[in-house]
PDB file of C-alpha atoms and ligand atoms in Angstrom:
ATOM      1  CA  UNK A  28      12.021  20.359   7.833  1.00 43.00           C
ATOM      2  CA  UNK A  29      13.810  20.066  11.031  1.00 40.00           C
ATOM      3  CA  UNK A  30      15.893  16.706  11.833  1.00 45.00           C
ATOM      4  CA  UNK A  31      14.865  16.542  15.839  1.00 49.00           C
ATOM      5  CA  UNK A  32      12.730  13.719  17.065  1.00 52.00           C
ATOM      6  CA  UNK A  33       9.625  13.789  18.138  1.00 63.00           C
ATOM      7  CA  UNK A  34       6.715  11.617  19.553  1.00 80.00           C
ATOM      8  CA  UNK A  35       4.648  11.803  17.085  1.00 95.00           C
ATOM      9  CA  UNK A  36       3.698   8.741  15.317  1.00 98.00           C
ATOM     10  CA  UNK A  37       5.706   8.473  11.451  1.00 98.00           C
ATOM     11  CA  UNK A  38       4.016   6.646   8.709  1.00 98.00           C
ATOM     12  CA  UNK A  39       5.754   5.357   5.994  1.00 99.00           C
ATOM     13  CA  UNK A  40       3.707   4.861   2.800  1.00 99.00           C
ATOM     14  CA  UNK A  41       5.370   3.519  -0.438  1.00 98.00           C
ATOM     15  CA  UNK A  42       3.573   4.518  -3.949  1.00 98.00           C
ATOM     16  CA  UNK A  43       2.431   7.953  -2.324  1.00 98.00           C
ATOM     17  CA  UNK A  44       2.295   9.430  -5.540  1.00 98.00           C
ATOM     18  CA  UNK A  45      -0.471   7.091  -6.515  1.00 97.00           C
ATOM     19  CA  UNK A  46      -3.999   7.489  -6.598  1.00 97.00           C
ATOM     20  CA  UNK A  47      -4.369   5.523  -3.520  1.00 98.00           C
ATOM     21  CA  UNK A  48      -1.072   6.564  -1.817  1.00 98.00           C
ATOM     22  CA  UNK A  49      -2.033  10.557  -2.180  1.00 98.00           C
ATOM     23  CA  UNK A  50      -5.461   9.775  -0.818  1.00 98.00           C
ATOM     24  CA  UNK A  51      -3.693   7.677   1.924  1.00 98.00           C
ATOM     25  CA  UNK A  52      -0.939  10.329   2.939  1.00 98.00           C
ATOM     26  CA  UNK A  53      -3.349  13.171   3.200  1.00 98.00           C
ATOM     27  CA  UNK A  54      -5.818  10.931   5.664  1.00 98.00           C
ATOM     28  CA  UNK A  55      -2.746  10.142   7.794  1.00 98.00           C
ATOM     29  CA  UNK A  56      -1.387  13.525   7.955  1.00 98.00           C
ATOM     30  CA  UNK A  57      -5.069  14.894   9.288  1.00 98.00           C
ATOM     31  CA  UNK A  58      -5.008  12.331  11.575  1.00 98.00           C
ATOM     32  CA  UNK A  59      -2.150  13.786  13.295  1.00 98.00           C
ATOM     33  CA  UNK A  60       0.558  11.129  11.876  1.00 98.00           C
ATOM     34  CA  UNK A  61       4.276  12.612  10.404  1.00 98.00           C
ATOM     35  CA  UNK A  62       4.437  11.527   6.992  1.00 98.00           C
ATOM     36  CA  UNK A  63       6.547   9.888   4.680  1.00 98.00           C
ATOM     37  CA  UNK A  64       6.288   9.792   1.530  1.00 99.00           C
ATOM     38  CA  UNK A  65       7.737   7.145  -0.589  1.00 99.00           C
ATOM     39  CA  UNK A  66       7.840   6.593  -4.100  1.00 98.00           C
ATOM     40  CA  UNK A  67       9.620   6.045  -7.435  1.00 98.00           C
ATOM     41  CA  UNK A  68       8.248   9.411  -8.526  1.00 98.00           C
ATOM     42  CA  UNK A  69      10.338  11.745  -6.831  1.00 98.00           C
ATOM     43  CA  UNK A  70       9.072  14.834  -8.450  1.00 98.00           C
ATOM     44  CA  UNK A  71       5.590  14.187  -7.820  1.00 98.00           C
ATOM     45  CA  UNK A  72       5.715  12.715  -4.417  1.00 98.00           C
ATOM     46  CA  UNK A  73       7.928  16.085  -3.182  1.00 98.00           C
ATOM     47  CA  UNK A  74       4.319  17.524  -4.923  1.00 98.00           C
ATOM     48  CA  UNK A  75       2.131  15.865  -2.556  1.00 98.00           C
ATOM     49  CA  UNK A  76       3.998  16.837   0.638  1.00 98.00           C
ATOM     50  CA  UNK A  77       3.910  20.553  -0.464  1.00 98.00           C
ATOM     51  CA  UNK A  78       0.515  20.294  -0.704  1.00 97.00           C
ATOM     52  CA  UNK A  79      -0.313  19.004   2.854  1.00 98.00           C
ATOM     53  CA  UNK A  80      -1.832  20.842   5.371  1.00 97.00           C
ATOM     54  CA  UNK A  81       0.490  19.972   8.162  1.00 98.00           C
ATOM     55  CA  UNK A  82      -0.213  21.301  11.496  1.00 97.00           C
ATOM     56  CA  UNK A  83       2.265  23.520  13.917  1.00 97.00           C
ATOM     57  CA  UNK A  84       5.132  20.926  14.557  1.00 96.00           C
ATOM     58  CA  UNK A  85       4.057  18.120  12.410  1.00 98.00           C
ATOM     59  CA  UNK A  86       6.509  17.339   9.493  1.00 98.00           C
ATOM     60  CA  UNK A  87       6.411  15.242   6.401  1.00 98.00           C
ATOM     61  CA  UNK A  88       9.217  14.169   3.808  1.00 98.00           C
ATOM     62  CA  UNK A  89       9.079  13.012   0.434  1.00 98.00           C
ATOM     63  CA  UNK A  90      11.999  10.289  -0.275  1.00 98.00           C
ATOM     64  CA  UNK A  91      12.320   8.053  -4.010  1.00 98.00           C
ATOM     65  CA  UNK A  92      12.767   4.437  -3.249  1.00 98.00           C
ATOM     66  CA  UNK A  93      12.695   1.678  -5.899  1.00 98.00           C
ATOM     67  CA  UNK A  94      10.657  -0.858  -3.832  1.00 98.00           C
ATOM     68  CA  UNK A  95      12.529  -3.466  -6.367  1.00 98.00           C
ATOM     69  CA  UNK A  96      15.923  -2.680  -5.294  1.00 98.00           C
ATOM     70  CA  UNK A  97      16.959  -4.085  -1.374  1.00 98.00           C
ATOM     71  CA  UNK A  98      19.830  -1.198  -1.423  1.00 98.00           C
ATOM     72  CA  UNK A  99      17.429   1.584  -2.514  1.00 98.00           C
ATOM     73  CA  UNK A 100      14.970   0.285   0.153  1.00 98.00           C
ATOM     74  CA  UNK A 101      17.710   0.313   2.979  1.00 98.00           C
ATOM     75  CA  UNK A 102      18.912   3.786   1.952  1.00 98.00           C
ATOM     76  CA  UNK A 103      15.193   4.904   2.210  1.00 98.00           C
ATOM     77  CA  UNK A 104      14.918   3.573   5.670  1.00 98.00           C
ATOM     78  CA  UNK A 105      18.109   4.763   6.729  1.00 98.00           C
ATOM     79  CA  UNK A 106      17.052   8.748   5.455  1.00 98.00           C
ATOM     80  CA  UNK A 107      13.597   8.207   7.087  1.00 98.00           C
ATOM     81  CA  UNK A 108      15.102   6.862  10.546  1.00 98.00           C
ATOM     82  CA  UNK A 109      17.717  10.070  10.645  1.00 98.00           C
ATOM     83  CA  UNK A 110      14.995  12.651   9.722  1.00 98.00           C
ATOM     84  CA  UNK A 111      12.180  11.091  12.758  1.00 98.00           C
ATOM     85  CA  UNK A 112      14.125   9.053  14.629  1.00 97.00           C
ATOM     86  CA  UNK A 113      10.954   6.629  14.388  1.00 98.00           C
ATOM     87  CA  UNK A 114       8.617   4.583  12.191  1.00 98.00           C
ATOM     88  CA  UNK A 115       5.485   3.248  13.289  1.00 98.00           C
ATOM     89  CA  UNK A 116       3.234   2.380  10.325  1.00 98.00           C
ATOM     90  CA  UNK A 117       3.734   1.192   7.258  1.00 99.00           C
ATOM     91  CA  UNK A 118       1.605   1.141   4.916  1.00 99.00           C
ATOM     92  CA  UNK A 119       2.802  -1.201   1.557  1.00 98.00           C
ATOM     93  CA  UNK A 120       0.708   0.536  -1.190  1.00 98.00           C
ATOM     94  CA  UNK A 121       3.614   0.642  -3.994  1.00 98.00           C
ATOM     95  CA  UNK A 122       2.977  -1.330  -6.927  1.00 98.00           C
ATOM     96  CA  UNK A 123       3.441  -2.342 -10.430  1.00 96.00           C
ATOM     97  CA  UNK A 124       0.948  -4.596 -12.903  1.00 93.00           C
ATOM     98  CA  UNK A 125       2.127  -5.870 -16.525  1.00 92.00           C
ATOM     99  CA  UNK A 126      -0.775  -7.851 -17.528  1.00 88.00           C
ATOM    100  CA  UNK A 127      -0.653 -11.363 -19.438  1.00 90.00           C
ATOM    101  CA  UNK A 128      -2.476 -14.742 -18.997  1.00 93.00           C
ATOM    102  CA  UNK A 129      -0.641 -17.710 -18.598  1.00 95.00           C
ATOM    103  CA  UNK A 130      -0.425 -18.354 -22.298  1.00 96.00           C
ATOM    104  CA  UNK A 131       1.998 -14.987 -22.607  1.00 94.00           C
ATOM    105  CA  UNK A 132       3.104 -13.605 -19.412  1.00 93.00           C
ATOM    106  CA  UNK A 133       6.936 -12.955 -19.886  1.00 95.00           C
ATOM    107  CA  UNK A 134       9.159 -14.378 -17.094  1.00 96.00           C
ATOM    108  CA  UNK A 135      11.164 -10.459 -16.584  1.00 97.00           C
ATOM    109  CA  UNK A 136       8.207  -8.397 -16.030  1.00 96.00           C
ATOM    110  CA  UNK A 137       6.703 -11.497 -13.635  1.00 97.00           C
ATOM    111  CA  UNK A 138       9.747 -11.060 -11.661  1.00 98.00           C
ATOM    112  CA  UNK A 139      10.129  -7.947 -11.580  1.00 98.00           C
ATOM    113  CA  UNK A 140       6.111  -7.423 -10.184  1.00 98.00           C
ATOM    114  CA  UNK A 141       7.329 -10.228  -7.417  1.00 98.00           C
ATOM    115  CA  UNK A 142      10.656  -7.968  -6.474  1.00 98.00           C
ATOM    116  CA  UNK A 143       8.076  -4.651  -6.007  1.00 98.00           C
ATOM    117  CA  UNK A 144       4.791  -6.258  -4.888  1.00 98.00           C
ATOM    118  CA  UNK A 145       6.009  -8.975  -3.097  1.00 98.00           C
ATOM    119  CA  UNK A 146       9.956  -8.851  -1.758  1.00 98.00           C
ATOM    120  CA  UNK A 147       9.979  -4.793  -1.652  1.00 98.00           C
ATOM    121  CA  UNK A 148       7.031  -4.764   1.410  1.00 99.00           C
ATOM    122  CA  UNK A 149       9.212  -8.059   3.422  1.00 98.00           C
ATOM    123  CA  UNK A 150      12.580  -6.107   3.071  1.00 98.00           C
ATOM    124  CA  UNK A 151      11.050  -2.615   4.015  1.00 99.00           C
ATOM    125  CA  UNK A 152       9.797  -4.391   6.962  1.00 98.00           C
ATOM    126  CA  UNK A 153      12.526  -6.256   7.930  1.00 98.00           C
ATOM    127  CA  UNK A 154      14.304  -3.005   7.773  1.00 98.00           C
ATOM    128  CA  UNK A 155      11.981  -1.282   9.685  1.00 98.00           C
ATOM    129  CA  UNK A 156      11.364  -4.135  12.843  1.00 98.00           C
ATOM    130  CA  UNK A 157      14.213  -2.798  14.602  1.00 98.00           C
ATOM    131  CA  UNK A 158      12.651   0.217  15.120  1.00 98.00           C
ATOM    132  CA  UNK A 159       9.176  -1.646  16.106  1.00 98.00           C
ATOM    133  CA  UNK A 160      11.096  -3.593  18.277  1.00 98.00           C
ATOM    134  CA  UNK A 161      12.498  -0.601  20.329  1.00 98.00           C
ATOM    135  CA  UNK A 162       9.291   1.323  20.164  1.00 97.00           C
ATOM    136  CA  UNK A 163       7.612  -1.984  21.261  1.00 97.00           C
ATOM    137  CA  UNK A 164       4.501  -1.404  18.807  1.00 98.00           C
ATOM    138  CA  UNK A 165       4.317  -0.943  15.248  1.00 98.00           C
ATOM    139  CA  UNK A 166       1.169  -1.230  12.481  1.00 98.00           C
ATOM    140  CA  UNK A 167       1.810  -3.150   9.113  1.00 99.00           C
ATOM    141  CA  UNK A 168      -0.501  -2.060   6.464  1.00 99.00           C
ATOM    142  CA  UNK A 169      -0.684  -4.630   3.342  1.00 98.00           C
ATOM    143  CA  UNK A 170      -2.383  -2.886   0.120  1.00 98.00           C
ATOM    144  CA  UNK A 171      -3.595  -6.259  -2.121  1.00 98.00           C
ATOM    145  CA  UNK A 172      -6.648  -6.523  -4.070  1.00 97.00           C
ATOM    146  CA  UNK A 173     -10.179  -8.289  -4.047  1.00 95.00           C
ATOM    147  CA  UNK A 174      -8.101 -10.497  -7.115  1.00 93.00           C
ATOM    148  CA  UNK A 175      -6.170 -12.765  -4.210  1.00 95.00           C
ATOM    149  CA  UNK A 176     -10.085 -14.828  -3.992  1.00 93.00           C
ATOM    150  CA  UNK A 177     -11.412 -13.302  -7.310  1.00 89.00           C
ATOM    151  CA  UNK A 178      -8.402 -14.314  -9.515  1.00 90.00           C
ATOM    152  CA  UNK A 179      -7.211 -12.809 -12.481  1.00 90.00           C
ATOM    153  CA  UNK A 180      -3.914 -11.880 -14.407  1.00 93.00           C
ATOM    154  CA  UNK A 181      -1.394 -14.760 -13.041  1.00 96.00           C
ATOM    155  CA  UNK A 182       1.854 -12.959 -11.882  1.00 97.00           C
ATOM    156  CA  UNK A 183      -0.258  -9.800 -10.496  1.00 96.00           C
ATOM    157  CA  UNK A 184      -2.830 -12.353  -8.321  1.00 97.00           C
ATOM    158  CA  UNK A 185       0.433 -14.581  -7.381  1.00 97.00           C
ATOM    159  CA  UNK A 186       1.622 -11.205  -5.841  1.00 98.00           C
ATOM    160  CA  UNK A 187      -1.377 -10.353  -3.887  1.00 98.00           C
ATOM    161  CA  UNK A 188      -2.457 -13.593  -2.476  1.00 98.00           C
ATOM    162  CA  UNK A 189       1.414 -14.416  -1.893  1.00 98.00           C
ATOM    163  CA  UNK A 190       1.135 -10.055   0.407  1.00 98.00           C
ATOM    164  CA  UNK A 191      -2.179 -12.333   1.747  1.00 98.00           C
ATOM    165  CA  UNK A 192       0.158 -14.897   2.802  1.00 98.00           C
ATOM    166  CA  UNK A 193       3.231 -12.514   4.044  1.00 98.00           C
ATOM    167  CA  UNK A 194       0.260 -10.462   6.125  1.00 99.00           C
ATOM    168  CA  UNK A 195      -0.295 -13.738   7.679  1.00 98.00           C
ATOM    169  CA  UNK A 196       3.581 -14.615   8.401  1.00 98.00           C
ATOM    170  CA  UNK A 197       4.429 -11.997   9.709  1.00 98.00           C
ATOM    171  CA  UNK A 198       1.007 -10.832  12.128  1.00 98.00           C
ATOM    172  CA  UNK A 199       2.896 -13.793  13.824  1.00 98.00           C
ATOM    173  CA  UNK A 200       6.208 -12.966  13.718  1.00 98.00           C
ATOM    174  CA  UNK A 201       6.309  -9.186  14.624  1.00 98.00           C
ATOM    175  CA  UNK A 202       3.523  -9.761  17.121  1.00 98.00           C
ATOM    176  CA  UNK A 203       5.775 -10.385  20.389  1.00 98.00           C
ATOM    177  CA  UNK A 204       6.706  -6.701  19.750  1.00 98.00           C
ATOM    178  CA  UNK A 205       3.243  -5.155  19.608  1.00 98.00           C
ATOM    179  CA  UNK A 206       2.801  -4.795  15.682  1.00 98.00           C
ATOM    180  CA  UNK A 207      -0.292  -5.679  14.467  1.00 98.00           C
ATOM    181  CA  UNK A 208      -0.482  -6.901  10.027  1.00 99.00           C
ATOM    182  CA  UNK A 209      -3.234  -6.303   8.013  1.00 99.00           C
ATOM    183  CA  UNK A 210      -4.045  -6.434   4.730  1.00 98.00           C
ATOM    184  CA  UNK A 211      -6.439  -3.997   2.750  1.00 98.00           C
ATOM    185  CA  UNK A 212      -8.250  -5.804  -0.471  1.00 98.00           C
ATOM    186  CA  UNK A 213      -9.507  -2.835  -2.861  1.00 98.00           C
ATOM    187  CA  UNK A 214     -12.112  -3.236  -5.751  1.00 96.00           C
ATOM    188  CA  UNK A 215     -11.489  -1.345  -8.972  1.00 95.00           C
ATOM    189  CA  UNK A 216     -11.111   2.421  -9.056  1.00 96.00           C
ATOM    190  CA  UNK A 217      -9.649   4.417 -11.662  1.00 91.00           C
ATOM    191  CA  UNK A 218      -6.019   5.194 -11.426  1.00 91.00           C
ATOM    192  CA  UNK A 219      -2.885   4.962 -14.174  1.00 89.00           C
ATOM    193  CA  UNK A 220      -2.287   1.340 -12.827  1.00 88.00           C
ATOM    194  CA  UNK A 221      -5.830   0.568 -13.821  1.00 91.00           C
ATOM    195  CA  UNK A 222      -5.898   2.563 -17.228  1.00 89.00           C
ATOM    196  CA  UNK A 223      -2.376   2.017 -18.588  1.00 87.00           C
ATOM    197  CA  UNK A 224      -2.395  -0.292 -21.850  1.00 84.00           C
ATOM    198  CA  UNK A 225      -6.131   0.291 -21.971  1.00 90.00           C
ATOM    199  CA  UNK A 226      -8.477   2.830 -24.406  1.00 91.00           C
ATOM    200  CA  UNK A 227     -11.167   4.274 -22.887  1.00 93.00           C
ATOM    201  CA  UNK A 228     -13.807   2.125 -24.577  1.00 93.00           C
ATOM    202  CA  UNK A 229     -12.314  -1.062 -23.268  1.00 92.00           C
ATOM    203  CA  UNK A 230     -11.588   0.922 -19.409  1.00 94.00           C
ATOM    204  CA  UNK A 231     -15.305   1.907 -19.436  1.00 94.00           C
ATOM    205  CA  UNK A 232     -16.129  -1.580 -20.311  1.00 94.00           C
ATOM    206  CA  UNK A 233     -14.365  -2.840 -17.272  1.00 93.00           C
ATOM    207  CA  UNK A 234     -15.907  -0.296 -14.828  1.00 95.00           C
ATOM    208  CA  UNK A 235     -18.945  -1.588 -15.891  1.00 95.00           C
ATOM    209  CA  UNK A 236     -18.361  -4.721 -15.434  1.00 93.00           C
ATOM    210  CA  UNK A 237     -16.903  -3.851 -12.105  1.00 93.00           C
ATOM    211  CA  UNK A 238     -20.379  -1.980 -11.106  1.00 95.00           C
ATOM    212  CA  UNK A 239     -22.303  -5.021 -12.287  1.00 94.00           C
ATOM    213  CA  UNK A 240     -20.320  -7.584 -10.135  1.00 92.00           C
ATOM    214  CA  UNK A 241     -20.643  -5.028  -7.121  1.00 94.00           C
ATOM    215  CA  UNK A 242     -23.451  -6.268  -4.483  1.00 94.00           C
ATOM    216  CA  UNK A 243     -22.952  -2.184  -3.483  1.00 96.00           C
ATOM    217  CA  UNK A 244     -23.130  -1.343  -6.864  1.00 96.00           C
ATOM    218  CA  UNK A 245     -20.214   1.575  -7.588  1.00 97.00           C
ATOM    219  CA  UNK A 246     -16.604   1.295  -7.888  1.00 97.00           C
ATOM    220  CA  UNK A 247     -14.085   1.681  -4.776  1.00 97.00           C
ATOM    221  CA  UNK A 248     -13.139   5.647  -3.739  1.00 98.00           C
ATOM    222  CA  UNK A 249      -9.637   6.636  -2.660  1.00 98.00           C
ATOM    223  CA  UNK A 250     -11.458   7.735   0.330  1.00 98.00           C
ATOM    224  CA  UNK A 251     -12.833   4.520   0.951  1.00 98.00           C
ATOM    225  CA  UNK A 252      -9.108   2.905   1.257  1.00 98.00           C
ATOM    226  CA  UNK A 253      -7.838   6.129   2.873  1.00 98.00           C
ATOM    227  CA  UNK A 254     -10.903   5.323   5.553  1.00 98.00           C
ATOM    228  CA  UNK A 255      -9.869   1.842   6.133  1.00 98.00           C
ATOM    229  CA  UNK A 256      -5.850   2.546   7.048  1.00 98.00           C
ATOM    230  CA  UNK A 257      -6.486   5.311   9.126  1.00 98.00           C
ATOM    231  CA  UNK A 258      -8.519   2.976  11.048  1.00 98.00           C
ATOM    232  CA  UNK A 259      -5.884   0.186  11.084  1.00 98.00           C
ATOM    233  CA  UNK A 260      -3.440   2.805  11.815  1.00 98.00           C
ATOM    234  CA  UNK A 261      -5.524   3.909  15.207  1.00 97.00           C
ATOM    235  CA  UNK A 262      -5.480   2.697  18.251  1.00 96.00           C
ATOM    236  CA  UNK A 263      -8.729   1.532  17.898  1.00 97.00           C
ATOM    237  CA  UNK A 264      -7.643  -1.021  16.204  1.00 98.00           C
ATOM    238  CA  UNK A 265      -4.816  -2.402  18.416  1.00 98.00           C
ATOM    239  CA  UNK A 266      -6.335  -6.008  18.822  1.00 98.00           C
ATOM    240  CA  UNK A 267      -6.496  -6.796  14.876  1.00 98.00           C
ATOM    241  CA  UNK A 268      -4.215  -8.618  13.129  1.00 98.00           C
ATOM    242  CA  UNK A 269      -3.562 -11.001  10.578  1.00 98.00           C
ATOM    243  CA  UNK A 270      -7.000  -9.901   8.886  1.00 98.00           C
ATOM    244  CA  UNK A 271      -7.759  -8.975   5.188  1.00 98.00           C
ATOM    245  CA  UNK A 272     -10.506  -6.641   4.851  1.00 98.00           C
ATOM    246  CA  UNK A 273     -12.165  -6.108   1.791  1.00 98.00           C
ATOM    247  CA  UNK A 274     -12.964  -2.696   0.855  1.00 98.00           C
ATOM    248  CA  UNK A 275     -14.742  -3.670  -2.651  1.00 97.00           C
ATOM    249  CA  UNK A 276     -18.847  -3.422  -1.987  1.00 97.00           C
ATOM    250  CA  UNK A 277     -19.090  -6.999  -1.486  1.00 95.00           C
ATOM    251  CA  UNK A 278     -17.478  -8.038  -4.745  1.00 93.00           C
ATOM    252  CA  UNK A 279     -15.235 -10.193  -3.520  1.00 92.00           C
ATOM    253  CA  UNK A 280     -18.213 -12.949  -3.721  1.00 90.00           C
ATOM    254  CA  UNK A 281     -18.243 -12.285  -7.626  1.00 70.00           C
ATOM    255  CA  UNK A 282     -16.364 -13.962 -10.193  1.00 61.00           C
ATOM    256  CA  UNK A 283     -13.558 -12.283 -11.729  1.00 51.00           C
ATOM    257  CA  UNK A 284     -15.370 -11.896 -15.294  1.00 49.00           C
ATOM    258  CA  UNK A 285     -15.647  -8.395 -16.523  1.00 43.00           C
ATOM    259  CA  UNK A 286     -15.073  -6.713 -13.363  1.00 38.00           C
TER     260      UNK A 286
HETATM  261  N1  NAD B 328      -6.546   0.936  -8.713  1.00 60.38           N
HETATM  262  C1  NAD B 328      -7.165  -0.198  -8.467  1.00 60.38           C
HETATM  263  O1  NAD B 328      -8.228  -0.497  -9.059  1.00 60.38           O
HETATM  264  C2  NAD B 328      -6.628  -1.153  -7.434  1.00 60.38           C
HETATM  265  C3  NAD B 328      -7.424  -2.245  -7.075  1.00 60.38           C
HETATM  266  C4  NAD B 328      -6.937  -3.150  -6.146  1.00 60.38           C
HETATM  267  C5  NAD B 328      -5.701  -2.956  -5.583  1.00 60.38           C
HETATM  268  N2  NAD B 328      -4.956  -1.881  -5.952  1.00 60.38           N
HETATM  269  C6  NAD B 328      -3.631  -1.739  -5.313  1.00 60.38           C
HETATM  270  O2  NAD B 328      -3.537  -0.463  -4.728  1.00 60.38           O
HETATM  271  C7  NAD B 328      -2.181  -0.001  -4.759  1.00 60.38           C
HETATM  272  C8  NAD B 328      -2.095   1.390  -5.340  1.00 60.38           C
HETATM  273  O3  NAD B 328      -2.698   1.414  -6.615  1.00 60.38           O
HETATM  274  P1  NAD B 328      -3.077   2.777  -7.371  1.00 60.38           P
HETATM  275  O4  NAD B 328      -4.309   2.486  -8.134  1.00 60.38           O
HETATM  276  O5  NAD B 328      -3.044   3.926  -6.418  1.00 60.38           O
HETATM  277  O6  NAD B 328      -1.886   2.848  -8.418  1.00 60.38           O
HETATM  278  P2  NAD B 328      -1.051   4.105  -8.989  1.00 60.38           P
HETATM  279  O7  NAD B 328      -0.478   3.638 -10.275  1.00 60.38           O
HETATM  280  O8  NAD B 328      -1.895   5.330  -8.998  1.00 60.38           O
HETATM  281  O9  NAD B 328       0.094   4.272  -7.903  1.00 60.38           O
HETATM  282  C9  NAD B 328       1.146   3.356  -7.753  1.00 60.38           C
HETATM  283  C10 NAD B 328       2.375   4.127  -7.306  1.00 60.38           C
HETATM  284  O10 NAD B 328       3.424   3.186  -7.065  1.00 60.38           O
HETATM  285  C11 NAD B 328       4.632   3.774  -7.544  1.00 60.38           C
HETATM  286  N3  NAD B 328       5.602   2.726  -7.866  1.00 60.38           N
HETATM  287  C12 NAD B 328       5.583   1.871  -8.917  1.00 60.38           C
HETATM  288  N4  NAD B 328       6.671   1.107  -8.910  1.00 60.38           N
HETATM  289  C13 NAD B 328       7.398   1.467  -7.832  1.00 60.38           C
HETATM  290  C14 NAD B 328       8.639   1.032  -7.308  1.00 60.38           C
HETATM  291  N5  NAD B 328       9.358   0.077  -7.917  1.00 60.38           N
HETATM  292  N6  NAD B 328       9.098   1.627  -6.183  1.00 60.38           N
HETATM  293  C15 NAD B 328       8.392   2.614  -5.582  1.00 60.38           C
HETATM  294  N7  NAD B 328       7.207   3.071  -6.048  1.00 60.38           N
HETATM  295  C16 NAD B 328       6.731   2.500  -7.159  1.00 60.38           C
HETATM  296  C17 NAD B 328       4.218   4.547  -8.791  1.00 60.38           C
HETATM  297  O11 NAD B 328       5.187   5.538  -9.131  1.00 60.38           O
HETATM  298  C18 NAD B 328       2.877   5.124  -8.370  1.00 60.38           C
HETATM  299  O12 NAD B 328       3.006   6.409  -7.812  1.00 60.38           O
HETATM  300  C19 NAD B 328      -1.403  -1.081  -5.530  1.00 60.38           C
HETATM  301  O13 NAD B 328      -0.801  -1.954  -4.599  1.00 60.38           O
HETATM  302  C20 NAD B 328      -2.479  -1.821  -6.303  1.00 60.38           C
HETATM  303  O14 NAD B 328      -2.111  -3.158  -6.559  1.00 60.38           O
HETATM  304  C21 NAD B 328      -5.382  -0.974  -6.861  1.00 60.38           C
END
């Protein structure tokens, strides 16, 4: 890729390797957006970017961040602002879940989900509001879960509502300069954060759960997410901020139960 600047809008989306991030970077990059990619997974992120179709001029560039580590997060900025000379979204997708109730949750892996899922998308962003504040406009993307109402596992639901909360902080605080915050709340879908530390008899158990406590009645599609930031990320949506929107078939009015 070539290093001069453009005007072409640059997204930044963290756990592009993911299920959601893949479907997420691909949406972007056929809506015209530069792209990149961020992610622990090096190898497979620089995967995804080869297989974009990118159109004459556009550009996208696959960097590893650990969304846990403030220095790795700063370096990441600092390659993606010398490669585009400008961000404009960013979409907070990365994340990490070890699972335990309140009766055995260890107090490590809780902090480490708050450093990723929590600090990692307020540092990225206060790393990337000087360039929002130049550009006078800027789109925060927040990627939580239907869990921040529903409830569920205590440290990963903590996380979410407390991205809820951070959407909410800083819709205000980033506004003067044209950036609008939103959060995204997906339902279940099948990904390795979903079936890690599960067999397939208790995973199918949980999807259909899931499908049962669904008003819609079917589980949430990359596509579906991918749908929902593009339109955050346009225009269109300029006047809408500080908003959660719930892309789980209505079953954010269930209880957490099976699904
Ligand atoms: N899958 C679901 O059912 C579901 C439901 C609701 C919300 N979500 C949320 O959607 C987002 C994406 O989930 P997914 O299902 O695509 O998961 P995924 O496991 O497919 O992808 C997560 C990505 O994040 C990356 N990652 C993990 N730790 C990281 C770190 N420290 N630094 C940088 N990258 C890191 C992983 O390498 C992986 O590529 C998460 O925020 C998750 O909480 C998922």
């Amino acid at each position: 890729m070539t290093t001069a600047p453009t005007d072409r809008r640059v997204a930044l989306i963290t756990g592009a390797a993911g299920e959601l991030g893949r479907a997420i970077c691909k949406r972007l990059c056929k809506d015209g957006l530069d792209i990149v990619a961020v992610d622990l997974n090096l190898e497979a992120t620089e995967g995804l970017v080869q297989d974009l179709m990118l159109e004459p001029g556009q550009r996208a560039l696959a960097l590893r961040a650990d969304l846990g580590d403030a220095a790795s997060i700063t370096t990441m900025v600092e390659q993606a602002g010398a490669a585009f000379g400008r961000i404009d979204v960013v979409v907070n997708n990365a994340a990490v879940n070890h699972r335990g109730s309140l009766y055995d949750f260890d107090p490590t892996q809780w902090d480490h989900m708050m450093a990723v899922n929590l600090r990692g998308p307020a540092l990225l962003c206060q790393q990337v509001a000087p360039y929002w504040k130049k550009q006078r406009s800027g789109r925060v993307i927040n990627m939580v879960s239907r869990c921040w109402v529903a409830g569920g596992p205590p440290a990963y639901v903590a996380c979410k509502a407390g991205l809820v909360g951070l959407t909410r902080s800083m819709a205000r605080e980033l506004a003067p300069h044209n950036v609008t915050v939103n959060a995204i709340a997906p339902g279940l879908l099948p990904s390795a954060f979903t079936q890690e530390g599960r067999d397939l008899e208790s995973f199918d158990a949980m999807v259909e759960g899931s499908i049962r406590n669904t008003p819609l009645k079917r589980l949430t599609t990359p596509a579906d997410i991918a749908n929902t930031t593009a339109f955050l990320a346009s225009h269109d949506a300029a006047f809408i901020t500080a908003e959660v929107i719930h892309v789980c078939g209505g079953s954010q009015l269930a209880p957490f139960g099976n699904g």
